[in-house]
PDB file of C-alpha atoms and ligand atoms in Angstrom:
ATOM      1  CA  UNK A  17      43.527-154.331 -19.895  1.00 64.00           C
ATOM      2  CA  UNK A  18      42.470-151.340 -21.872  1.00 95.00           C
ATOM      3  CA  UNK A  19      38.722-149.688 -20.727  1.00 97.00           C
ATOM      4  CA  UNK A  20      37.051-150.478 -24.158  1.00 96.00           C
ATOM      5  CA  UNK A  21      38.614-154.001 -23.932  1.00 96.00           C
ATOM      6  CA  UNK A  22      37.275-154.298 -20.109  1.00 97.00           C
ATOM      7  CA  UNK A  23      34.203-152.365 -20.786  1.00 97.00           C
ATOM      8  CA  UNK A  24      33.190-155.442 -23.573  1.00 96.00           C
ATOM      9  CA  UNK A  25      34.185-158.061 -20.852  1.00 97.00           C
ATOM     10  CA  UNK A  26      32.128-157.397 -18.645  1.00 98.00           C
ATOM     11  CA  UNK A  27      29.635-156.413 -20.538  1.00 97.00           C
ATOM     12  CA  UNK A  28      28.787-160.209 -21.226  1.00 97.00           C
ATOM     13  CA  UNK A  29      27.608-160.375 -17.111  1.00 98.00           C
ATOM     14  CA  UNK A  30      24.951-157.700 -17.683  1.00 98.00           C
ATOM     15  CA  UNK A  31      21.446-158.555 -16.157  1.00 98.00           C
ATOM     16  CA  UNK A  32      18.691-157.684 -19.365  1.00 98.00           C
ATOM     17  CA  UNK A  33      16.082-160.038 -20.075  1.00 98.00           C
ATOM     18  CA  UNK A  34      13.427-156.860 -20.454  1.00 98.00           C
ATOM     19  CA  UNK A  35      15.377-154.959 -23.381  1.00 98.00           C
ATOM     20  CA  UNK A  36      17.999-157.421 -24.404  1.00 97.00           C
ATOM     21  CA  UNK A  37      20.370-153.981 -24.558  1.00 97.00           C
ATOM     22  CA  UNK A  38      23.466-155.718 -22.895  1.00 97.00           C
ATOM     23  CA  UNK A  39      25.886-152.325 -21.321  1.00 98.00           C
ATOM     24  CA  UNK A  40      28.725-152.765 -20.082  1.00 98.00           C
ATOM     25  CA  UNK A  41      30.856-150.068 -18.105  1.00 98.00           C
ATOM     26  CA  UNK A  42      34.511-149.896 -16.846  1.00 98.00           C
ATOM     27  CA  UNK A  43      36.637-146.793 -15.891  1.00 98.00           C
ATOM     28  CA  UNK A  44      39.996-146.193 -14.370  1.00 98.00           C
ATOM     29  CA  UNK A  45      40.282-144.942 -11.317  1.00 98.00           C
ATOM     30  CA  UNK A  46      43.177-141.437 -10.482  1.00 98.00           C
ATOM     31  CA  UNK A  47      44.236-144.305  -7.702  1.00 98.00           C
ATOM     32  CA  UNK A  48      44.507-146.134 -10.377  1.00 98.00           C
ATOM     33  CA  UNK A  49      42.783-149.002 -10.349  1.00 98.00           C
ATOM     34  CA  UNK A  50      40.182-150.947 -12.942  1.00 98.00           C
ATOM     35  CA  UNK A  51      36.714-151.114 -12.219  1.00 98.00           C
ATOM     36  CA  UNK A  52      34.021-152.553 -14.156  1.00 98.00           C
ATOM     37  CA  UNK A  53      30.034-153.053 -14.007  1.00 98.00           C
ATOM     38  CA  UNK A  54      27.178-153.465 -16.166  1.00 98.00           C
ATOM     39  CA  UNK A  55      23.254-153.132 -16.588  1.00 98.00           C
ATOM     40  CA  UNK A  56      20.952-155.149 -13.727  1.00 98.00           C
ATOM     41  CA  UNK A  57      17.360-154.320 -15.249  1.00 98.00           C
ATOM     42  CA  UNK A  58      14.593-155.758 -13.072  1.00 98.00           C
ATOM     43  CA  UNK A  59      10.865-156.945 -12.898  1.00 98.00           C
ATOM     44  CA  UNK A  60      10.009-153.847 -11.833  1.00 98.00           C
ATOM     45  CA  UNK A  61      11.797-151.655 -14.565  1.00 98.00           C
ATOM     46  CA  UNK A  62      12.348-148.693 -12.449  1.00 97.00           C
ATOM     47  CA  UNK A  63      14.877-150.161  -9.949  1.00 98.00           C
ATOM     48  CA  UNK A  64      17.223-151.803 -13.139  1.00 98.00           C
ATOM     49  CA  UNK A  65      20.504-149.802 -12.881  1.00 98.00           C
ATOM     50  CA  UNK A  66      23.416-148.904 -15.874  1.00 98.00           C
ATOM     51  CA  UNK A  67      26.011-150.006 -16.191  1.00 98.00           C
ATOM     52  CA  UNK A  68      27.980-146.507 -15.211  1.00 98.00           C
ATOM     53  CA  UNK A  69      26.470-146.356 -12.431  1.00 98.00           C
ATOM     54  CA  UNK A  70      27.182-150.209 -11.078  1.00 98.00           C
ATOM     55  CA  UNK A  71      31.424-149.263 -12.024  1.00 98.00           C
ATOM     56  CA  UNK A  72      31.305-145.812 -10.060  1.00 98.00           C
ATOM     57  CA  UNK A  73      29.545-147.666  -6.666  1.00 98.00           C
ATOM     58  CA  UNK A  74      32.155-151.129  -7.432  1.00 98.00           C
ATOM     59  CA  UNK A  75      35.079-147.340  -7.745  1.00 98.00           C
ATOM     60  CA  UNK A  76      33.284-145.875  -4.203  1.00 98.00           C
ATOM     61  CA  UNK A  77      33.081-149.687  -2.880  1.00 98.00           C
ATOM     62  CA  UNK A  78      36.592-149.720  -3.573  1.00 98.00           C
ATOM     63  CA  UNK A  79      37.697-147.312  -1.772  1.00 98.00           C
ATOM     64  CA  UNK A  80      38.952-144.892  -4.774  1.00 98.00           C
ATOM     65  CA  UNK A  81      37.930-140.912  -5.047  1.00 98.00           C
ATOM     66  CA  UNK A  82      37.782-139.668  -8.330  1.00 98.00           C
ATOM     67  CA  UNK A  83      37.016-141.009 -12.625  1.00 98.00           C
ATOM     68  CA  UNK A  84      40.524-140.806 -14.558  1.00 98.00           C
ATOM     69  CA  UNK A  85      38.849-141.892 -17.950  1.00 98.00           C
ATOM     70  CA  UNK A  86      35.733-144.613 -18.854  1.00 98.00           C
ATOM     71  CA  UNK A  87      34.346-146.784 -21.512  1.00 98.00           C
ATOM     72  CA  UNK A  88      30.782-147.452 -22.011  1.00 98.00           C
ATOM     73  CA  UNK A  89      30.398-150.671 -24.427  1.00 97.00           C
ATOM     74  CA  UNK A  90      26.922-151.793 -26.163  1.00 95.00           C
ATOM     75  CA  UNK A  91      25.602-153.024 -28.456  1.00 92.00           C
ATOM     76  CA  UNK A  92      24.212-149.885 -30.314  1.00 89.00           C
ATOM     77  CA  UNK A  93      25.114-149.497 -34.564  1.00 89.00           C
ATOM     78  CA  UNK A  94      26.539-145.695 -33.003  1.00 90.00           C
ATOM     79  CA  UNK A  95      28.676-145.486 -30.072  1.00 91.00           C
ATOM     80  CA  UNK A  96      26.525-145.363 -27.311  1.00 90.00           C
ATOM     81  CA  UNK A  97      26.161-142.611 -24.914  1.00 93.00           C
ATOM     82  CA  UNK A  98      25.488-142.687 -20.951  1.00 96.00           C
ATOM     83  CA  UNK A  99      22.639-141.820 -20.174  1.00 96.00           C
ATOM     84  CA  UNK A 100      21.247-138.671 -19.085  1.00 97.00           C
ATOM     85  CA  UNK A 101      20.968-139.640 -15.316  1.00 97.00           C
ATOM     86  CA  UNK A 102      24.831-141.083 -15.005  1.00 98.00           C
ATOM     87  CA  UNK A 103      25.846-138.391 -17.148  1.00 98.00           C
ATOM     88  CA  UNK A 104      24.959-136.641 -13.634  1.00 98.00           C
ATOM     89  CA  UNK A 105      26.325-139.606 -11.936  1.00 98.00           C
ATOM     90  CA  UNK A 106      29.946-139.802 -13.857  1.00 98.00           C
ATOM     91  CA  UNK A 107      29.681-135.446 -13.182  1.00 98.00           C
ATOM     92  CA  UNK A 108      30.269-136.422  -9.757  1.00 98.00           C
ATOM     93  CA  UNK A 109      33.225-138.519  -9.022  1.00 98.00           C
ATOM     94  CA  UNK A 110      34.796-136.861 -13.094  1.00 98.00           C
ATOM     95  CA  UNK A 111      36.071-132.957 -13.905  1.00 96.00           C
ATOM     96  CA  UNK A 112      34.918-131.501 -16.942  1.00 96.00           C
ATOM     97  CA  UNK A 113      38.122-132.824 -18.311  1.00 97.00           C
ATOM     98  CA  UNK A 114      38.075-136.166 -18.310  1.00 98.00           C
ATOM     99  CA  UNK A 115      36.679-138.863 -21.243  1.00 98.00           C
ATOM    100  CA  UNK A 116      34.136-141.057 -21.653  1.00 98.00           C
ATOM    101  CA  UNK A 117      34.474-143.501 -24.605  1.00 97.00           C
ATOM    102  CA  UNK A 118      31.996-143.943 -26.050  1.00 97.00           C
ATOM    103  CA  UNK A 119      32.066-147.542 -28.350  1.00 95.00           C
ATOM    104  CA  UNK A 120      29.976-150.630 -29.256  1.00 90.00           C
ATOM    105  CA  UNK A 121      30.260-154.119 -30.129  1.00 86.00           C
ATOM    106  CA  UNK A 122      29.883-154.085 -33.870  1.00 85.00           C
ATOM    107  CA  UNK A 123      32.768-152.018 -34.791  1.00 86.00           C
ATOM    108  CA  UNK A 124      35.975-151.263 -33.818  1.00 85.00           C
ATOM    109  CA  UNK A 125      34.941-147.514 -33.913  1.00 89.00           C
ATOM    110  CA  UNK A 126      34.849-145.594 -31.122  1.00 93.00           C
ATOM    111  CA  UNK A 127      34.034-141.872 -29.947  1.00 96.00           C
ATOM    112  CA  UNK A 128      35.476-139.825 -26.823  1.00 97.00           C
ATOM    113  CA  UNK A 129      34.251-137.324 -25.320  1.00 97.00           C
ATOM    114  CA  UNK A 130      34.494-135.319 -22.212  1.00 98.00           C
ATOM    115  CA  UNK A 131      32.184-134.979 -18.810  1.00 98.00           C
ATOM    116  CA  UNK A 132      31.376-131.783 -19.658  1.00 97.00           C
ATOM    117  CA  UNK A 133      30.669-132.247 -23.687  1.00 97.00           C
ATOM    118  CA  UNK A 134      28.326-134.225 -22.133  1.00 97.00           C
ATOM    119  CA  UNK A 135      26.412-132.316 -19.190  1.00 97.00           C
ATOM    120  CA  UNK A 136      27.138-128.901 -20.007  1.00 96.00           C
ATOM    121  CA  UNK A 137      25.882-126.091 -17.149  1.00 91.00           C
ATOM    122  CA  UNK A 138      26.555-129.708 -14.469  1.00 92.00           C
ATOM    123  CA  UNK A 139      25.267-129.119 -11.645  1.00 92.00           C
ATOM    124  CA  UNK A 140      27.266-129.908  -8.625  1.00 91.00           C
ATOM    125  CA  UNK A 141      28.068-129.587  -5.423  1.00 90.00           C
ATOM    126  CA  UNK A 142      29.231-125.722  -5.546  1.00 89.00           C
ATOM    127  CA  UNK A 143      25.577-124.605  -6.671  1.00 91.00           C
ATOM    128  CA  UNK A 144      25.061-125.636  -2.843  1.00 90.00           C
ATOM    129  CA  UNK A 145      27.341-122.878  -1.653  1.00 82.00           C
ATOM    130  CA  UNK A 146      24.506-120.898   0.052  1.00 66.00           C
ATOM    131  CA  UNK A 147      22.670-123.680   1.271  1.00 68.00           C
TER     132      UNK A 147
HETATM  133  N1  LIG B 212      22.173-148.806 -20.183  1.00 97.75           N
HETATM  134  C1  LIG B 212      22.886-148.650 -19.505  1.00 97.75           C
HETATM  135  O1  LIG B 212      23.429-149.430 -18.565  1.00 97.75           O
HETATM  136  N2  LIG B 212      23.615-146.844 -19.419  1.00 97.75           N
HETATM  137  C2  LIG B 212      23.220-146.515 -20.614  1.00 97.75           C
HETATM  138  O2  LIG B 212      24.071-144.908 -20.162  1.00 97.75           O
HETATM  139  C3  LIG B 212      21.601-146.517 -21.343  1.00 97.75           C
HETATM  140  C4  LIG B 212      21.064-147.473 -20.484  1.00 97.75           C
HETATM  141  C5  LIG B 212      20.881-149.566 -20.144  1.00 97.75           C
HETATM  142  C6  LIG B 212      20.320-149.518 -19.180  1.00 97.75           C
HETATM  143  C7  LIG B 212      18.596-150.254 -19.450  1.00 97.75           C
HETATM  144  O3  LIG B 212      18.770-151.739 -18.575  1.00 97.75           O
HETATM  145  C8  LIG B 212      19.604-150.714 -21.337  1.00 97.75           C
HETATM  146  O4  LIG B 212      20.136-149.920 -21.005  1.00 97.75           O
HETATM  147  C9  LIG B 212      18.373-149.907 -22.223  1.00 97.75           C
HETATM  148  O5  LIG B 212      18.155-148.326 -21.594  1.00 97.75           O
END
């Protein structure tokens, strides 16, 4: 299954009773496996988690190590970008050239950006070299 199709499928399982904005994310690890996640909201709003965070958690839990490609799908009027926090989470596990496909439910349009496009000047482990 391609990443957009996988993100569309998992999006249906989103728990989004508060925003009603369902998001699905799917990634391919460098190990070649598919991992998916959806947003999981909470009555205590800040405790909710994003779809991308779920897919990354599934990847790590499965023992895979790095993201080779990722896609995000939501019912949005324009291809939906990862939030700021998720950009940082993605950058933890993906190099600057890794493609991130932004897609939506109502159309086959999509936009491909790189991790560096989404998070230029990312803070990373290298910056803690002096710590
Ligand atoms: N959301 C995601 O799952 N991923 C994003 O990158 C954007 C926002 C979720 C969080 C919340 O459950 C809902 O979308 C509205 O912000």
